[in-house]
PDB file of C-alpha atoms in Angstrom:
ATOM      1  CA  ALA A 392     111.743  82.757  90.696  1.00  0.00           C
ATOM      2  CA  HIS A 393     109.725  82.304  93.759  1.00  0.00           C
ATOM      3  CA  GLU A 394     106.177  81.747  94.681  1.00  0.00           C
ATOM      4  CA  SER A 395     106.208  84.247  97.641  1.00  0.00           C
ATOM      5  CA  VAL A 396     107.567  87.702  98.584  1.00  0.00           C
ATOM      6  CA  VAL A 397     111.476  87.869  98.313  1.00  0.00           C
ATOM      7  CA  PHE A 398     112.802  89.513 101.492  1.00  0.00           C
ATOM      8  CA  ASP A 399     116.344  89.733 100.886  1.00  0.00           C
ATOM      9  CA  ILE A 400     119.472  88.605  98.693  1.00  0.00           C
ATOM     10  CA  ALA A 401     123.139  87.919  99.303  1.00  0.00           C
ATOM     11  CA  VAL A 402     126.069  87.305  96.885  1.00  0.00           C
ATOM     12  CA  ASN A 403     128.873  84.916  97.213  1.00  0.00           C
ATOM     13  CA  PRO A 404     131.725  87.080  95.990  1.00  0.00           C
ATOM     14  CA  SER A 405     134.037  84.109  95.032  1.00  0.00           C
ATOM     15  CA  ASN A 406     131.899  83.022  92.192  1.00  0.00           C
ATOM     16  CA  GLY A 407     129.086  85.580  92.016  1.00  0.00           C
ATOM     17  CA  ASP A 408     126.152  82.945  92.993  1.00  0.00           C
ATOM     18  CA  VAL A 409     123.121  84.819  94.248  1.00  0.00           C
ATOM     19  CA  TYR A 410     120.977  83.613  97.173  1.00  0.00           C
ATOM     20  CA  SER A 411     117.485  84.800  97.856  1.00  0.00           C
ATOM     21  CA  CYS A 412     114.985  84.188 100.727  1.00  0.00           C
ATOM     22  CA  THR A 413     111.256  84.363 100.873  1.00  0.00           C
ATOM     23  CA  LEU A 414     108.096  84.681 102.981  1.00  0.00           C
ATOM     24  CA  ASP A 415     107.575  80.781 102.696  1.00  0.00           C
ATOM     25  CA  GLY A 416     110.884  79.852 104.209  1.00  0.00           C
ATOM     26  CA  VAL A 417     112.590  79.042 100.875  1.00  0.00           C
ATOM     27  CA  ILE A 418     116.396  80.001 100.482  1.00  0.00           C
ATOM     28  CA  THR A 419     117.474  79.543  96.652  1.00  0.00           C
ATOM     29  CA  GLN A 420     120.841  79.558  95.002  1.00  0.00           C
ATOM     30  CA  TRP A 421     121.091  81.077  91.613  1.00  0.00           C
ATOM     31  CA  ARG A 422     124.013  81.090  89.129  1.00  0.00           C
ATOM     32  CA  ILE A 423     124.105  84.024  86.728  1.00  0.00           C
ATOM     33  CA  ASP A 424     124.886  83.259  83.119  1.00  0.00           C
ATOM     34  CA  ARG A 425     126.317  86.578  81.769  1.00  0.00           C
ATOM     35  CA  ASN A 426     126.212  85.316  78.244  1.00  0.00           C
ATOM     36  CA  VAL A 427     122.332  85.100  78.072  1.00  0.00           C
ATOM     37  CA  LYS A 428     121.726  87.351  81.018  1.00  0.00           C
ATOM     38  CA  ARG A 429     119.718  84.723  82.873  1.00  0.00           C
ATOM     39  CA  ALA A 430     119.978  83.129  86.360  1.00  0.00           C
ATOM     40  CA  GLN A 431     120.136  79.224  86.480  1.00  0.00           C
ATOM     41  CA  HIS A 432     118.362  77.715  89.551  1.00  0.00           C
ATOM     42  CA  LEU A 433     120.891  75.473  91.240  1.00  0.00           C
ATOM     43  CA  ARG A 434     119.204  74.436  94.498  1.00  0.00           C
ATOM     44  CA  SER A 435     116.902  75.356  97.295  1.00  0.00           C
ATOM     45  CA  ALA A 436     116.478  74.764 101.085  1.00  0.00           C
ATOM     46  CA  ILE A 437     113.689  75.190 103.378  1.00  0.00           C
ATOM     47  CA  GLN A 438     114.347  76.970 106.917  1.00  0.00           C
ATOM     48  CA  THR A 439     111.970  75.493 109.445  1.00  0.00           C
ATOM     49  CA  GLY A 440     110.804  76.287 113.013  1.00  0.00           C
ATOM     50  CA  PRO A 441     112.876  76.137 116.040  1.00  0.00           C
ATOM     51  CA  SER A 442     112.943  72.312 116.180  1.00  0.00           C
ATOM     52  CA  GLY A 443     113.523  71.634 112.534  1.00  0.00           C
ATOM     53  CA  LYS A 444     116.630  71.000 110.801  1.00  0.00           C
ATOM     54  CA  GLY A 445     116.330  72.882 107.752  1.00  0.00           C
ATOM     55  CA  GLN A 446     117.574  70.753 104.663  1.00  0.00           C
ATOM     56  CA  CYS A 447     117.664  70.934 101.015  1.00  0.00           C
ATOM     57  CA  LEU A 448     114.402  70.542  99.063  1.00  0.00           C
ATOM     58  CA  PRO A 449     113.685  66.864  97.710  1.00  0.00           C
ATOM     59  CA  GLY A 450     113.922  66.288  94.045  1.00  0.00           C
ATOM     60  CA  ILE A 451     117.117  68.017  93.424  1.00  0.00           C
ATOM     61  CA  GLY A 452     119.721  65.573  94.885  1.00  0.00           C
ATOM     62  CA  CYS A 453     119.662  66.685  98.619  1.00  0.00           C
ATOM     63  CA  SER A 454     118.217  64.851 101.720  1.00  0.00           C
ATOM     64  CA  ASP A 455     114.584  65.928 102.510  1.00  0.00           C
ATOM     65  CA  SER A 456     115.074  64.782 106.230  1.00  0.00           C
ATOM     66  CA  GLY A 457     114.013  67.113 109.001  1.00  0.00           C
ATOM     67  CA  MET A 458     111.293  68.792 107.004  1.00  0.00           C
ATOM     68  CA  GLU A 459     108.296  67.824 109.199  1.00  0.00           C
ATOM     69  CA  ASP A 460     108.182  71.388 110.818  1.00  0.00           C
ATOM     70  CA  THR A 461     106.309  74.382 109.266  1.00  0.00           C
ATOM     71  CA  PRO A 462     108.576  76.634 107.032  1.00  0.00           C
ATOM     72  CA  VAL A 463     109.299  80.061 108.653  1.00  0.00           C
ATOM     73  CA  ASN A 464     109.618  83.561 106.978  1.00  0.00           C
ATOM     74  CA  VAL A 465     113.292  84.103 106.299  1.00  0.00           C
ATOM     75  CA  ARG A 466     113.958  87.948 106.371  1.00  0.00           C
ATOM     76  CA  LYS A 467     117.498  88.377 106.191  1.00  0.00           C
ATOM     77  CA  LEU A 468     120.609  86.853 104.393  1.00  0.00           C
ATOM     78  CA  PHE A 469     124.285  87.619 105.057  1.00  0.00           C
ATOM     79  CA  TRP A 470     127.317  86.335 103.346  1.00  0.00           C
ATOM     80  CA  ARG A 471     130.652  86.008 105.199  1.00  0.00           C
ATOM     81  CA  GLY A 472     133.809  84.035 104.318  1.00  0.00           C
ATOM     82  CA  SER A 473     132.474  80.852 102.733  1.00  0.00           C
ATOM     83  CA  HIS A 474     129.205  80.617 104.574  1.00  0.00           C
ATOM     84  CA  LEU A 475     125.673  81.957 104.039  1.00  0.00           C
ATOM     85  CA  TYR A 476     123.838  83.240 107.269  1.00  0.00           C
ATOM     86  CA  SER A 477     120.040  83.487 107.409  1.00  0.00           C
ATOM     87  CA  GLY A 478     117.694  84.945 110.032  1.00  0.00           C
ATOM     88  CA  ASP A 479     113.871  84.217 110.520  1.00  0.00           C
ATOM     89  CA  GLU A 480     110.750  85.379 112.018  1.00  0.00           C
ATOM     90  CA  MET A 481     110.984  82.854 114.909  1.00  0.00           C
ATOM     91  CA  GLY A 482     114.523  84.146 115.878  1.00  0.00           C
ATOM     92  CA  SER A 483     116.553  81.496 114.376  1.00  0.00           C
ATOM     93  CA  ILE A 484     119.890  82.092 112.745  1.00  0.00           C
ATOM     94  CA  CYS A 485     121.316  79.293 110.404  1.00  0.00           C
ATOM     95  CA  ARG A 486     124.618  78.884 108.764  1.00  0.00           C
ATOM     96  CA  TRP A 487     124.810  77.143 105.391  1.00  0.00           C
ATOM     97  CA  THR A 488     127.633  75.991 103.163  1.00  0.00           C
ATOM     98  CA  SER A 489     127.811  77.436  99.702  1.00  0.00           C
ATOM     99  CA  ASP A 490     125.668  74.508  98.525  1.00  0.00           C
ATOM    100  CA  LEU A 491     123.091  75.119 100.962  1.00  0.00           C
ATOM    101  CA  GLN A 492     123.955  72.202 103.475  1.00  0.00           C
ATOM    102  CA  LEU A 493     123.042  73.240 107.033  1.00  0.00           C
ATOM    103  CA  GLU A 494     125.965  73.503 109.390  1.00  0.00           C
ATOM    104  CA  MET A 495     124.455  75.575 112.369  1.00  0.00           C
ATOM    105  CA  LYS A 496     121.184  76.615 113.701  1.00  0.00           C
ATOM    106  CA  LYS A 497     120.974  78.903 116.821  1.00  0.00           C
ATOM    107  CA  GLU A 498     117.753  80.259 118.590  1.00  0.00           C
ATOM    108  CA  TYR A 499     117.697  83.882 119.479  1.00  0.00           C
ATOM    109  CA  PHE A 500     113.901  83.895 120.334  1.00  0.00           C
ATOM    110  CA  THR A 501     113.447  87.289 118.684  1.00  0.00           C
ATOM    111  CA  GLU A 502     112.473  88.052 115.114  1.00  0.00           C
ATOM    112  CA  ILE A 503     115.561  88.683 112.987  1.00  0.00           C
ATOM    113  CA  TRP A 504     115.282  91.995 111.106  1.00  0.00           C
ATOM    114  CA  SER A 505     118.931  92.728 110.769  1.00  0.00           C
ATOM    115  CA  LEU A 506     122.000  90.514 110.618  1.00  0.00           C
ATOM    116  CA  PHE A 507     125.755  91.072 110.591  1.00  0.00           C
ATOM    117  CA  VAL A 508     128.691  88.652 111.010  1.00  0.00           C
ATOM    118  CA  ASN A 509     132.275  89.868 111.939  1.00  0.00           C
ATOM    119  CA  GLU A 510     135.201  89.016 109.591  1.00  0.00           C
ATOM    120  CA  ASP A 511     136.579  85.978 111.528  1.00  0.00           C
ATOM    121  CA  GLU A 512     132.924  84.577 112.073  1.00  0.00           C
ATOM    122  CA  SER A 513     133.259  84.612 115.754  1.00  0.00           C
ATOM    123  CA  VAL A 514     130.463  87.129 116.605  1.00  0.00           C
ATOM    124  CA  VAL A 515     126.986  87.638 115.124  1.00  0.00           C
ATOM    125  CA  TYR A 516     124.855  90.849 115.673  1.00  0.00           C
ATOM    126  CA  SER A 517     121.135  90.648 115.208  1.00  0.00           C
ATOM    127  CA  GLY A 518     118.189  92.784 115.988  1.00  0.00           C
ATOM    128  CA  ARG A 519     114.715  94.006 115.385  1.00  0.00           C
ATOM    129  CA  ASP A 520     113.129  97.280 116.552  1.00  0.00           C
ATOM    130  CA  ASN A 521     114.163  97.160 120.192  1.00  0.00           C
ATOM    131  CA  ASP A 522     117.713  95.879 121.348  1.00  0.00           C
ATOM    132  CA  ILE A 523     120.678  94.540 119.321  1.00  0.00           C
ATOM    133  CA  VAL A 524     121.840  90.946 120.453  1.00  0.00           C
ATOM    134  CA  ILE A 525     125.522  90.287 120.409  1.00  0.00           C
ATOM    135  CA  ALA A 526     126.359  86.594 120.300  1.00  0.00           C
ATOM    136  CA  SER A 527     129.197  84.277 119.999  1.00  0.00           C
ATOM    137  CA  ILE A 528     129.558  81.801 117.129  1.00  0.00           C
ATOM    138  CA  PRO A 529     131.005  78.469 118.066  1.00  0.00           C
ATOM    139  CA  GLN A 530     134.331  77.295 116.114  1.00  0.00           C
ATOM    140  CA  ASN A 531     132.863  73.938 115.430  1.00  0.00           C
ATOM    141  CA  PRO A 532     129.036  74.331 115.600  1.00  0.00           C
ATOM    142  CA  ARG A 533     126.648  71.386 115.585  1.00  0.00           C
ATOM    143  CA  ILE A 534     123.237  71.497 114.153  1.00  0.00           C
ATOM    144  CA  ASP A 535     121.680  69.785 117.144  1.00  0.00           C
ATOM    145  CA  ASP A 536     123.242  72.178 119.501  1.00  0.00           C
ATOM    146  CA  CYS A 537     120.757  75.186 119.489  1.00  0.00           C
ATOM    147  CA  CYS A 538     121.939  76.980 122.703  1.00  0.00           C
ATOM    148  CA  VAL A 539     123.386  80.480 121.965  1.00  0.00           C
ATOM    149  CA  GLN A 540     126.064  82.382 124.107  1.00  0.00           C
ATOM    150  CA  VAL A 541     124.825  85.840 124.281  1.00  0.00           C
ATOM    151  CA  LYS A 542     127.666  88.318 124.971  1.00  0.00           C
ATOM    152  CA  GLY A 543     125.537  91.376 125.527  1.00  0.00           C
ATOM    153  CA  ASN A 544     122.827  93.658 124.240  1.00  0.00           C
ATOM    154  CA  LEU A 545     122.638  97.257 123.006  1.00  0.00           C
ATOM    155  CA  PRO A 546     119.714  99.610 123.129  1.00  0.00           C
ATOM    156  CA  GLY A 547     118.856 100.188 119.534  1.00  0.00           C
ATOM    157  CA  ARG A 548     117.170  98.717 116.562  1.00  0.00           C
ATOM    158  CA  CYS A 549     118.077  97.462 113.083  1.00  0.00           C
ATOM    159  CA  PRO A 550     119.920  97.674 110.917  1.00  0.00           C
ATOM    160  CA  VAL A 551     123.566  97.162 112.398  1.00  0.00           C
ATOM    161  CA  VAL A 552     126.882  97.006 110.830  1.00  0.00           C
ATOM    162  CA  ALA A 553     130.210  96.507 112.582  1.00  0.00           C
ATOM    163  CA  ASN A 554     133.907  97.795 111.844  1.00  0.00           C
ATOM    164  CA  SER A 555     136.474  94.999 112.654  1.00  0.00           C
ATOM    165  CA  LYS A 556     139.310  97.313 112.375  1.00  0.00           C
ATOM    166  CA  ASP A 557     138.499  99.493 115.469  1.00  0.00           C
ATOM    167  CA  SER A 558     135.843  96.920 117.219  1.00  0.00           C
ATOM    168  CA  SER A 559     133.036  99.456 116.613  1.00  0.00           C
ATOM    169  CA  ILE A 560     129.324  98.836 116.012  1.00  0.00           C
ATOM    170  CA  MET A 561     126.974 101.091 114.317  1.00  0.00           C
ATOM    171  CA  THR A 562     123.244 100.900 115.067  1.00  0.00           C
ATOM    172  CA  VAL A 563     120.163 102.916 114.596  1.00  0.00           C
ATOM    173  CA  ASN A 564     118.968 104.136 118.008  1.00  0.00           C
ATOM    174  CA  ARG A 565     115.468 103.555 119.416  1.00  0.00           C
ATOM    175  CA  ASN A 566     113.957 106.633 117.859  1.00  0.00           C
ATOM    176  CA  GLY A 567     114.898 105.498 114.455  1.00  0.00           C
ATOM    177  CA  LEU A 568     116.414 108.733 113.432  1.00  0.00           C
ATOM    178  CA  ASN A 569     119.994 108.648 114.707  1.00  0.00           C
ATOM    179  CA  ILE A 570     122.904 106.433 114.392  1.00  0.00           C
ATOM    180  CA  ASP A 571     124.853 105.348 117.602  1.00  0.00           C
ATOM    181  CA  VAL A 572     128.356 104.237 117.379  1.00  0.00           C
ATOM    182  CA  TRP A 573     129.565 101.899 119.960  1.00  0.00           C
ATOM    183  CA  SER A 574     133.089 100.607 121.184  1.00  0.00           C
ATOM    184  CA  THR A 575     133.433  96.950 122.058  1.00  0.00           C
ATOM    185  CA  GLU A 576     137.049  97.061 123.195  1.00  0.00           C
ATOM    186  CA  GLY A 577     136.221  96.989 126.988  1.00  0.00           C
ATOM    187  CA  LYS A 578     134.173  94.420 129.028  1.00  0.00           C
ATOM    188  CA  ALA A 579     130.873  95.947 127.971  1.00  0.00           C
ATOM    189  CA  PRO A 580     130.013  98.119 124.938  1.00  0.00           C
ATOM    190  CA  SER A 581     130.321 101.772 125.358  1.00  0.00           C
ATOM    191  CA  LYS A 582     128.658 104.598 123.267  1.00  0.00           C
ATOM    192  CA  VAL A 583     131.337 106.700 121.421  1.00  0.00           C
ATOM    193  CA  GLN A 584     129.170 108.963 119.376  1.00  0.00           C
ATOM    194  CA  THR A 585     125.677 109.837 117.998  1.00  0.00           C
ATOM    195  CA  LEU A 586     125.207 110.788 114.455  1.00  0.00           C
ATOM    196  CA  GLU A 587     122.400 113.241 113.905  1.00  0.00           C
ATOM    197  CA  ASP A 588     121.198 114.622 110.444  1.00  0.00           C
ATOM    198  CA  HIS A 589     118.266 112.342 109.336  1.00  0.00           C
ATOM    199  CA  ASP A 590     114.925 113.901 109.666  1.00  0.00           C
ATOM    200  CA  MET A 591     112.961 110.599 109.269  1.00  0.00           C
ATOM    201  CA  ILE A 592     113.430 106.879 110.087  1.00  0.00           C
ATOM    202  CA  VAL A 593     116.811 105.362 108.935  1.00  0.00           C
ATOM    203  CA  ASN A 594     116.187 102.243 107.023  1.00  0.00           C
ATOM    204  CA  SER A 595     119.769 101.290 105.810  1.00  0.00           C
ATOM    205  CA  ILE A 596     123.395 101.805 106.797  1.00  0.00           C
ATOM    206  CA  LEU A 597     126.457 100.567 105.233  1.00  0.00           C
ATOM    207  CA  LEU A 598     130.246 100.507 105.898  1.00  0.00           C
ATOM    208  CA  SER A 599     132.467 100.915 102.851  1.00  0.00           C
ATOM    209  CA  LYS A 600     136.097  99.520 102.520  1.00  0.00           C
ATOM    210  CA  ASP A 601     137.654 102.823 103.374  1.00  0.00           C
ATOM    211  CA  GLU A 602     135.381 103.059 106.543  1.00  0.00           C
ATOM    212  CA  THR A 603     132.961 105.466 105.180  1.00  0.00           C
ATOM    213  CA  LEU A 604     129.538 105.010 106.918  1.00  0.00           C
ATOM    214  CA  ILE A 605     126.511 105.485 104.721  1.00  0.00           C
ATOM    215  CA  SER A 606     123.046 105.847 105.960  1.00  0.00           C
ATOM    216  CA  ALA A 607     119.642 106.433 104.219  1.00  0.00           C
ATOM    217  CA  GLY A 608     115.904 106.228 104.931  1.00  0.00           C
ATOM    218  CA  TRP A 609     112.562 107.927 104.668  1.00  0.00           C
ATOM    219  CA  ASP A 610     113.895 111.355 104.287  1.00  0.00           C
ATOM    220  CA  ALA A 611     115.059 110.664 100.610  1.00  0.00           C
ATOM    221  CA  LYS A 612     118.796 111.375 101.437  1.00  0.00           C
ATOM    222  CA  VAL A 613     122.030 109.263 101.449  1.00  0.00           C
ATOM    223  CA  ASN A 614     124.450 110.505 103.907  1.00  0.00           C
ATOM    224  CA  PHE A 615     128.115 109.858 103.899  1.00  0.00           C
ATOM    225  CA  TRP A 616     129.963 109.903 107.117  1.00  0.00           C
ATOM    226  CA  ALA A 617     133.924 110.146 107.128  1.00  0.00           C
ATOM    227  CA  LEU A 618     136.037 108.570 109.855  1.00  0.00           C
ATOM    228  CA  GLY A 619     138.405 111.151 111.286  1.00  0.00           C
ATOM    229  CA  VAL A 620     141.960 110.511 112.857  1.00  0.00           C
ATOM    230  CA  ASP A 621     140.233 111.033 116.227  1.00  0.00           C
ATOM    231  CA  GLY A 622     137.975 108.042 115.711  1.00  0.00           C
ATOM    232  CA  LYS A 623     134.898 109.996 115.302  1.00  0.00           C
ATOM    233  CA  TYR A 624     132.597 110.438 112.260  1.00  0.00           C
ATOM    234  CA  SER A 625     131.568 113.600 110.678  1.00  0.00           C
ATOM    235  CA  LEU A 626     129.111 114.360 107.856  1.00  0.00           C
ATOM    236  CA  GLN A 627     131.057 114.342 104.504  1.00  0.00           C
ATOM    237  CA  LYS A 628     128.328 114.845 102.272  1.00  0.00           C
ATOM    238  CA  SER A 629     124.525 114.407 101.837  1.00  0.00           C
ATOM    239  CA  VAL A 630     122.988 113.430  98.495  1.00  0.00           C
ATOM    240  CA  LYS A 631     119.256 114.153  97.955  1.00  0.00           C
ATOM    241  CA  VAL A 632     117.383 111.415  95.807  1.00  0.00           C
ATOM    242  CA  ASP A 633     113.983 111.138  94.296  1.00  0.00           C
ATOM    243  CA  SER A 634     112.621 108.526  96.643  1.00  0.00           C
ATOM    244  CA  TYR A 635     112.606 107.297 100.171  1.00  0.00           C
ATOM    245  CA  ILE A 636     115.303 104.571 100.538  1.00  0.00           C
ATOM    246  CA  ASN A 637     114.460 101.279 101.821  1.00  0.00           C
ATOM    247  CA  SER A 638     117.773  99.358 101.219  1.00  0.00           C
ATOM    248  CA  MET A 639     121.190  99.915  99.816  1.00  0.00           C
ATOM    249  CA  SER A 640     124.120  97.812  98.500  1.00  0.00           C
ATOM    250  CA  LEU A 641     127.792  98.445  97.740  1.00  0.00           C
ATOM    251  CA  SER A 642     129.485  97.573  94.491  1.00  0.00           C
ATOM    252  CA  GLU A 643     133.147  96.472  94.339  1.00  0.00           C
ATOM    253  CA  ASP A 644     134.169  99.920  92.860  1.00  0.00           C
ATOM    254  CA  GLY A 645     132.569 101.835  95.824  1.00  0.00           C
ATOM    255  CA  SER A 646     129.393 102.713  94.148  1.00  0.00           C
ATOM    256  CA  VAL A 647     126.306 102.844  96.245  1.00  0.00           C
ATOM    257  CA  PHE A 648     122.917 101.375  94.975  1.00  0.00           C
ATOM    258  CA  ALA A 649     119.954 102.938  96.855  1.00  0.00           C
ATOM    259  CA  CYS A 650     116.544 101.422  96.340  1.00  0.00           C
ATOM    260  CA  GLY A 651     113.198 102.990  97.036  1.00  0.00           C
ATOM    261  CA  LYS A 652     109.560 103.110  95.793  1.00  0.00           C
ATOM    262  CA  SER A 653     108.075 101.653  92.563  1.00  0.00           C
ATOM    263  CA  GLY A 654     111.297 100.077  91.429  1.00  0.00           C
ATOM    264  CA  TYR A 655     113.514 103.195  91.970  1.00  0.00           C
ATOM    265  CA  ILE A 656     117.193 102.694  92.009  1.00  0.00           C
ATOM    266  CA  ALA A 657     119.916 105.397  92.380  1.00  0.00           C
ATOM    267  CA  LYS A 658     123.563 104.849  91.835  1.00  0.00           C
ATOM    268  CA  ILE A 659     125.865 107.108  93.790  1.00  0.00           C
ATOM    269  CA  ASN A 660     129.615 107.372  93.792  1.00  0.00           C
ATOM    270  CA  HIS A 661     130.854 108.554  97.200  1.00  0.00           C
ATOM    271  CA  LYS A 662     134.426 109.237  96.107  1.00  0.00           C
TER     272      LYS A 662
END
C-alpha cells in the first residue's frame, strides 16, 4: 500500500473511501471493494513543506505543479463534512476535497500530533505534547493565504476532542494521566472539570454520539465517562484489556475498537 510507515487513516462516511497518510508525505485514497475484500487505489497526493502547494501525484490525471519542495511527514488525518484535513510535522494543516484537490494550507508552526475540526468547520483544534491551539478556519480559504487566526491556547497535550452541543473541549493535561474538560462559551476557555482514573499515559480519547467520553492508554484499560444532567462527567465503567492502547475508533453501532501491541485489537460495546 505504502513504501513508508502509515501514521493515520480517515474514512469518508458518505461512500466509505479510506484515506491513509505516511512518513514520506503521501496521502492516498482507497475504495473498498467488498465483493473481493480488496482496496482499489484511486489517487495520491503529496503534502510538502510550508512553501509548497501540495498537489496530486503525477501520472494519475492530476497536476504535478508545486511539488518542488520536500515532502513532510503527515501525522494526522481527520474527516469532517465533505473535506479531509491533514496535519504534518512542520505544523501545516491542509484541507482537501474528496478527490484530494488542495483547498487550504495553514501554517501553525508546531508539529501536529492531534487534529479535530468542529461540525460546521469553523474551528480547528491541534496540538502536540504541550499546548492545544484553537484557530479559526476561513469560510472561503485560499491556498496562497497561509496566515492563521489563532483564537487561543489551552495548557495540555494531544489528543483532543470537542463537543459542539455544549461548546466543550476535552484534552489530556500536561502530566498525560488526566483529562481536562474546558468550556468555550465565554471570551476565554475555562476549565470545568478534571477526570482522574488512569494510572499511565492516555493515548486516545473519543466522544460518542450519545456524548459518552471514552479514554484509553498505557494502563490497558478503556474508560467510559457519562455526561450527567449537571454537565459533569462521571466514570460509568472501566474495561480492562490485554494490551496497552495506542488508538481507538468508533463504529456506527457504537462499538469501540481499541488497538494495541503486536496487532492487538479489542472490540467493546459501551451500551
